[in-house]
């Protein structure tokens, strides 16, 4: 249920409503809007009508049901677009297109620092790199694990770029949080509910990738798992779904972007690297993602894709990435979006 408070409510009135929601067995989440405060009361669907009685409390304007099964993620509860801060300078969900770039896997100090410097120069404002890799085969490179995190941190210190890296196991949250500015949940873990709940209790922004077989509703329900535990800093990433098509690695569902933006206040970015599986398709689909209204992009870049430990075929070389970024800046501006490079930060 959504409890809409009157325009002028005292802190005591708000507190009474919060206490009553808890007494009724529901969890209140306060959302402060520019004009008024609303409270999302979430919990079991059964018996939720008892929350209607909150209308009798002072300060409450009305109580309305949330129609979607995802509650805190929905535009019903929060109409204004959420803007998530990766750092004080890098905000996702606002006017500016944010480009996250870097290798699929962190492989060596030289590789990650060279890539970080190149993507920064080209205009990316967040560095990506996997240290714990979810591989289809147990015999494939599994990532450098903590050593990879240490190298990622070095690249962050050298370039000043904030970093995002994948987490697969709830037990690794403390370790990865020491190094990363944002934690990525990969496609294969989108319904790892133990992981999602644990991330809901942590303070870092979470980049949640759509699973290769999750519907939009299931995707938003996964986001809801994180939000319902108290972490409202979730960014969604469309990365392609599995269809009958085999010419591309996945089918990049760009219609998901405007659809998600209609249904949720959470920022939405697009990963055209995994979405297509081929470097030649990355630039065209990046332009298309911006045209579809994405808040940002995540792109794999590797200095020597032919020697990459993972996903070389879909990785752009730094010069190709730089050329794409030059065109993307003009494209984004023509689409009415803002564009800032790390060099523009104060
Ligand atoms: C990745 O970003 O390297 C990755 C493994 O992506 P996905 O989970 O989308 O396959
Ligand atoms: Mn990859």
Coordinates of C-alpha atoms and ligand atoms in Angstrom, one line a residue:
X1 CA 0.0 0.0 0.0
X2 CA 1.1 3.6 -0.6
X3 CA 0.4 6.0 2.3
X4 CA 0.3 9.5 0.9
X5 CA 0.9 12.0 3.7
X6 CA -0.6 15.5 3.7
X7 CA 1.5 18.3 2.4
X8 CA 2.2 19.6 5.9
X9 CA 2.8 16.8 8.3
X10 CA 4.7 16.9 11.6
X11 CA 7.5 14.5 12.4
X12 CA 5.3 13.1 15.2
X13 CA 2.5 12.3 12.8
X14 CA 4.9 10.6 10.5
X15 CA 6.3 8.6 13.3
X16 CA 2.9 7.5 14.4
X17 CA 2.1 6.2 10.9
X18 CA 5.4 4.4 10.7
X19 CA 4.8 2.7 14.1
X20 CA 1.3 1.7 13.2
X21 CA 2.5 0.1 9.9
X22 CA 5.0 -2.0 11.9
X23 CA 2.4 -2.9 14.4
X24 CA 0.2 -4.2 11.6
X25 CA 3.1 -6.5 10.5
X26 CA 4.3 -4.4 7.4
X27 CA 7.6 -2.7 6.6
X28 CA 7.5 1.0 6.0
X29 CA 9.8 2.7 3.5
X30 CA 9.6 6.5 3.5
X31 CA 10.1 8.3 0.2
X32 CA 10.6 12.0 0.5
X33 CA 9.3 13.8 -2.6
X34 CA 9.7 17.4 -3.5
X35 CA 6.1 18.2 -2.5
X36 CA 5.0 15.5 -0.2
X37 CA 6.1 12.4 1.6
X38 CA 4.8 9.0 0.8
X39 CA 5.3 5.7 2.6
X40 CA 5.4 2.4 0.9
X41 CA 4.1 -0.3 3.3
X42 CA 5.3 -3.6 2.0
X43 CA 4.7 -7.1 3.2
X44 CA 2.2 -9.9 2.7
X45 CA -0.5 -9.4 0.1
X46 CA -2.9 -11.3 2.4
X47 CA -4.6 -9.0 4.9
X48 CA -3.1 -5.9 3.5
X49 CA -6.6 -4.2 3.6
X50 CA -6.0 -3.6 7.3
X51 CA -3.6 -0.9 6.2
X52 CA -6.6 1.1 4.9
X53 CA -7.3 2.0 8.5
X54 CA -4.2 4.3 8.4
X55 CA -6.5 6.8 6.7
X56 CA -7.9 7.7 10.0
X57 CA -4.6 8.9 11.4
X58 CA -3.7 12.6 11.5
X59 CA -1.4 13.6 8.7
X60 CA -2.5 10.9 6.3
X61 CA -4.2 12.1 3.1
X62 CA -5.0 8.7 1.5
X63 CA -4.0 5.1 1.3
X64 CA -3.9 3.5 -2.1
X65 CA -3.0 -0.1 -3.2
X66 CA 0.2 -0.7 -5.3
X67 CA -1.1 -2.6 -8.3
X68 CA 2.3 -4.0 -9.5
X69 CA 3.8 -7.0 -7.7
X70 CA 7.1 -5.1 -7.4
X71 CA 6.3 -2.3 -5.0
X72 CA 9.3 -0.2 -4.1
X73 CA 10.7 -0.5 -7.6
X74 CA 7.5 0.8 -9.2
X75 CA 6.7 4.3 -10.4
X76 CA 3.5 4.0 -8.4
X77 CA 5.4 4.4 -5.2
X78 CA 8.0 6.9 -6.6
X79 CA 7.2 8.9 -9.6
X80 CA 10.4 10.9 -9.8
X81 CA 13.4 9.2 -11.5
X82 CA 16.0 7.9 -9.1
X83 CA 19.5 9.3 -9.5
X84 CA 22.2 7.0 -8.0
X85 CA 25.6 8.3 -7.0
X86 CA 28.6 6.1 -7.7
X87 CA 30.8 9.0 -6.4
X88 CA 30.0 12.6 -5.8
X89 CA 30.7 13.3 -9.4
X90 CA 29.3 10.2 -11.2
X91 CA 25.5 10.1 -11.1
X92 CA 23.4 7.6 -13.0
X93 CA 19.8 8.4 -13.8
X94 CA 20.2 12.1 -14.4
X95 CA 20.6 14.0 -17.6
X96 CA 24.1 12.7 -18.4
X97 CA 24.9 9.4 -20.2
X98 CA 27.4 7.5 -18.0
X99 CA 29.7 5.1 -19.8
X100 CA 31.2 2.2 -17.8
X101 CA 34.1 0.5 -19.7
X102 CA 36.9 -1.9 -19.1
X103 CA 37.9 -5.5 -19.7
X104 CA 35.6 -8.5 -19.1
X105 CA 38.3 -9.9 -16.7
X106 CA 41.1 -8.3 -14.8
X107 CA 44.2 -10.3 -16.1
X108 CA 47.3 -8.4 -15.0
X109 CA 48.4 -5.0 -13.6
X110 CA 49.6 -3.8 -17.0
X111 CA 46.3 -4.9 -18.7
X112 CA 43.9 -3.2 -16.2
X113 CA 46.0 0.0 -15.8
X114 CA 46.5 0.4 -19.6
X115 CA 42.8 -0.2 -20.2
X116 CA 41.7 2.1 -17.4
X117 CA 43.9 5.0 -18.7
X118 CA 42.6 4.4 -22.3
X119 CA 38.9 4.3 -21.4
X120 CA 39.3 7.4 -19.2
X121 CA 41.0 9.3 -22.0
X122 CA 38.1 8.3 -24.3
X123 CA 35.5 9.7 -21.9
X124 CA 34.4 6.8 -19.7
X125 CA 33.7 7.7 -16.1
X126 CA 33.5 4.3 -14.5
X127 CA 36.0 1.4 -14.9
X128 CA 34.7 -2.2 -15.0
X129 CA 36.7 -5.5 -14.6
X130 CA 35.7 -8.9 -13.3
X131 CA 37.8 -10.6 -10.6
X132 CA 35.2 -13.4 -9.8
X133 CA 34.0 -14.6 -13.1
X134 CA 30.9 -16.7 -13.7
X135 CA 32.1 -19.1 -16.5
X136 CA 30.0 -21.7 -18.2
X137 CA 32.9 -24.2 -17.9
X138 CA 34.7 -24.9 -14.7
X139 CA 37.9 -25.3 -16.8
X140 CA 37.7 -21.8 -18.1
X141 CA 39.6 -18.9 -16.4
X142 CA 37.7 -18.1 -13.2
X143 CA 39.2 -14.7 -12.5
X144 CA 42.1 -13.5 -10.3
X145 CA 39.8 -13.2 -7.3
X146 CA 41.3 -11.0 -4.5
X147 CA 44.5 -10.4 -6.5
X148 CA 42.2 -9.0 -9.3
X149 CA 40.5 -6.7 -6.8
X150 CA 43.9 -5.4 -5.7
X151 CA 44.8 -4.6 -9.3
X152 CA 41.5 -3.0 -9.9
X153 CA 42.1 -0.8 -6.9
X154 CA 45.5 0.2 -8.3
X155 CA 43.9 1.2 -11.6
X156 CA 41.3 3.2 -9.6
X157 CA 44.1 5.0 -7.7
X158 CA 46.1 5.7 -10.9
X159 CA 43.1 7.0 -12.9
X160 CA 40.7 8.2 -10.2
X161 CA 37.9 6.3 -11.9
X162 CA 35.4 4.6 -9.6
X163 CA 35.1 0.8 -10.2
X164 CA 32.5 -1.8 -10.6
X165 CA 33.1 -5.6 -10.3
X166 CA 30.9 -8.7 -10.1
X167 CA 29.9 -10.5 -7.0
X168 CA 28.7 -14.0 -7.1
X169 CA 28.6 -15.1 -3.4
X170 CA 27.0 -13.3 -0.4
X171 CA 30.1 -14.3 1.6
X172 CA 32.2 -12.0 -0.6
X173 CA 30.3 -8.8 0.1
X174 CA 32.7 -7.5 2.8
X175 CA 35.8 -8.3 0.7
X176 CA 34.6 -6.8 -2.6
X177 CA 33.1 -3.7 -0.8
X178 CA 36.6 -2.8 0.4
X179 CA 37.7 -2.3 -3.2
X180 CA 34.6 -1.6 -5.4
X181 CA 32.4 1.5 -5.6
X182 CA 29.5 -0.5 -7.1
X183 CA 28.8 -4.3 -7.0
X184 CA 27.6 -6.1 -10.1
X185 CA 25.1 -8.9 -10.0
X186 CA 25.6 -10.8 -13.3
X187 CA 22.9 -12.3 -15.5
X188 CA 23.4 -15.8 -14.0
X189 CA 22.7 -14.6 -10.5
X190 CA 19.7 -12.4 -11.1
X191 CA 17.6 -14.8 -9.2
X192 CA 20.1 -15.7 -6.5
X193 CA 17.8 -14.5 -3.8
X194 CA 20.3 -15.1 -1.0
X195 CA 22.7 -12.8 -2.8
X196 CA 20.1 -10.2 -3.5
X197 CA 18.9 -10.1 0.1
X198 CA 22.4 -9.7 1.4
X199 CA 23.1 -6.9 -1.1
X200 CA 19.9 -5.2 0.2
X201 CA 21.6 -4.9 3.5
X202 CA 24.8 -3.3 2.2
X203 CA 25.5 0.3 1.5
X204 CA 27.0 0.1 -2.0
X205 CA 25.1 0.7 -5.2
X206 CA 24.2 -2.5 -7.0
X207 CA 24.3 -2.9 -10.8
X208 CA 21.7 -5.6 -11.5
X209 CA 21.9 -7.3 -14.9
X210 CA 18.9 -8.9 -16.5
X211 CA 19.1 -12.7 -16.7
X212 CA 19.2 -14.3 -20.1
X213 CA 15.8 -15.8 -19.4
X214 CA 14.1 -13.3 -17.1
X215 CA 11.0 -11.4 -18.0
X216 CA 10.7 -7.7 -17.3
X217 CA 8.5 -8.5 -14.3
X218 CA 10.9 -11.1 -12.9
X219 CA 13.8 -8.6 -13.4
X220 CA 11.9 -5.9 -11.4
X221 CA 11.0 -8.5 -8.7
X222 CA 14.8 -9.2 -8.4
X223 CA 15.4 -5.5 -7.9
X224 CA 12.6 -5.5 -5.3
X225 CA 14.5 -8.1 -3.3
X226 CA 17.4 -5.6 -2.9
X227 CA 15.1 -2.6 -2.3
X228 CA 13.0 -4.4 0.3
X229 CA 16.0 -5.0 2.5
X230 CA 16.7 -1.3 2.6
X231 CA 19.2 -0.6 -0.2
X232 CA 17.6 1.7 -2.7
X233 CA 20.7 2.2 -4.8
X234 CA 19.9 -0.2 -7.7
X235 CA 20.8 0.3 -11.3
X236 CA 19.3 -2.1 -13.9
X237 CA 21.2 -3.3 -16.9
X238 CA 19.7 -4.8 -20.1
X239 CA 22.3 -7.3 -21.5
X240 CA 20.4 -9.3 -24.0
X241 CA 18.1 -12.4 -23.6
X242 CA 18.3 -15.8 -25.1
X243 CA 16.2 -16.3 -28.2
X244 CA 16.2 -18.7 -31.2
X245 CA 18.7 -16.5 -32.9
X246 CA 22.3 -17.9 -33.0
X247 CA 24.0 -15.2 -35.2
X248 CA 24.3 -13.0 -32.1
X249 CA 25.3 -14.2 -28.6
X250 CA 22.1 -12.8 -27.2
X251 CA 19.2 -10.8 -28.5
X252 CA 19.6 -7.3 -27.1
X253 CA 16.1 -6.3 -26.0
X254 CA 16.2 -2.5 -26.4
X255 CA 12.4 -2.3 -26.0
X256 CA 13.1 -3.2 -22.4
X257 CA 14.6 0.3 -21.9
X258 CA 11.6 2.5 -22.5
X259 CA 9.4 -0.2 -20.9
X260 CA 11.5 -0.3 -17.7
X261 CA 11.6 3.5 -17.6
X262 CA 7.8 3.6 -17.7
X263 CA 7.5 1.0 -14.9
X264 CA 10.3 1.9 -12.6
X265 CA 12.1 4.9 -11.2
X266 CA 15.4 3.0 -11.2
X267 CA 18.1 4.0 -13.7
X268 CA 18.5 1.7 -16.7
X269 CA 21.7 1.1 -18.6
X270 CA 22.6 -1.2 -21.6
X271 CA 25.5 -3.6 -22.1
X272 CA 25.8 -4.0 -25.9
X273 CA 28.9 -6.2 -25.5
X274 CA 27.2 -9.2 -23.9
X275 CA 24.0 -8.2 -25.7
X276 CA 25.4 -8.9 -29.1
X277 CA 28.6 -10.9 -28.5
X278 CA 30.5 -9.1 -31.3
X279 CA 32.6 -6.0 -31.2
X280 CA 31.4 -4.8 -34.6
X281 CA 27.8 -4.6 -33.2
X282 CA 28.8 -2.6 -30.1
X283 CA 28.9 0.9 -31.5
X284 CA 25.6 0.7 -33.5
X285 CA 23.7 -0.8 -30.5
X286 CA 25.2 1.8 -28.2
X287 CA 23.7 4.6 -30.3
X288 CA 20.4 2.7 -30.4
X289 CA 20.5 2.3 -26.6
X290 CA 20.9 6.1 -26.1
X291 CA 18.1 6.6 -28.6
X292 CA 15.9 4.3 -26.6
X293 CA 16.5 6.4 -23.5
X294 CA 19.2 4.5 -21.6
X295 CA 20.9 6.3 -18.8
X296 CA 24.3 4.8 -19.6
X297 CA 26.2 2.0 -21.2
X298 CA 28.6 -0.8 -20.1
X299 CA 31.1 -1.7 -22.7
X300 CA 34.0 -4.3 -22.7
X301 CA 37.3 -2.9 -23.8
X302 CA 40.6 -4.8 -24.0
X303 CA 44.0 -3.7 -25.4
X304 CA 44.6 -7.1 -27.0
X305 CA 41.2 -8.8 -27.6
X306 CA 42.8 -11.7 -29.4
X307 CA 44.7 -12.6 -26.2
X308 CA 41.8 -11.9 -23.7
X309 CA 41.1 -14.5 -21.1
X310 CA 37.4 -14.0 -21.7
X311 CA 35.0 -12.3 -24.1
X312 CA 37.8 -11.1 -26.5
X313 CA 35.5 -11.3 -29.5
X314 CA 33.0 -8.8 -28.1
X315 CA 35.7 -6.4 -26.7
X316 CA 36.6 -3.1 -28.5
X317 CA 40.2 -2.1 -28.8
X318 CA 41.0 1.2 -27.2
X319 CA 41.2 3.1 -30.5
X320 CA 37.8 1.7 -31.7
X321 CA 36.3 2.6 -28.3
X322 CA 37.7 6.1 -28.5
X323 CA 36.3 6.6 -32.0
X324 CA 32.9 5.3 -30.9
X325 CA 32.9 7.7 -27.8
X326 CA 33.6 10.7 -30.0
X327 CA 30.6 9.9 -32.1
X328 CA 28.5 8.9 -29.1
X329 CA 29.1 12.3 -27.4
X330 CA 27.6 14.0 -30.5
X331 CA 24.8 11.5 -30.7
X332 CA 24.0 11.9 -27.0
X333 CA 24.0 15.7 -27.2
X334 CA 21.7 15.6 -30.3
X335 CA 19.4 13.4 -28.3
X336 CA 19.2 16.1 -25.6
X337 CA 21.4 14.3 -23.1
X338 CA 24.3 15.6 -21.1
X339 CA 27.9 14.3 -21.5
X340 CA 30.8 14.8 -19.2
X341 CA 34.3 13.3 -19.1
X342 CA 36.3 12.6 -16.0
X343 CA 38.5 15.6 -17.0
X344 CA 35.4 17.9 -16.6
X345 CA 35.0 17.0 -12.9
X346 CA 36.0 19.5 -10.4
Ligands
LIG1 C1 30.2 -9.5 -17.4 O1 29.7 -8.3 -17.3 O2 31.4 -9.7 -17.6 C2 29.2 -10.6 -17.4 C3 29.6 -11.8 -17.0 O3 28.0 -10.3 -17.9 P1 26.6 -11.1 -17.8 O4 26.4 -11.4 -16.4 O5 25.6 -10.1 -18.4 O6 26.8 -12.3 -18.7
LIG2 MN1 32.3 -10.5 -20.2

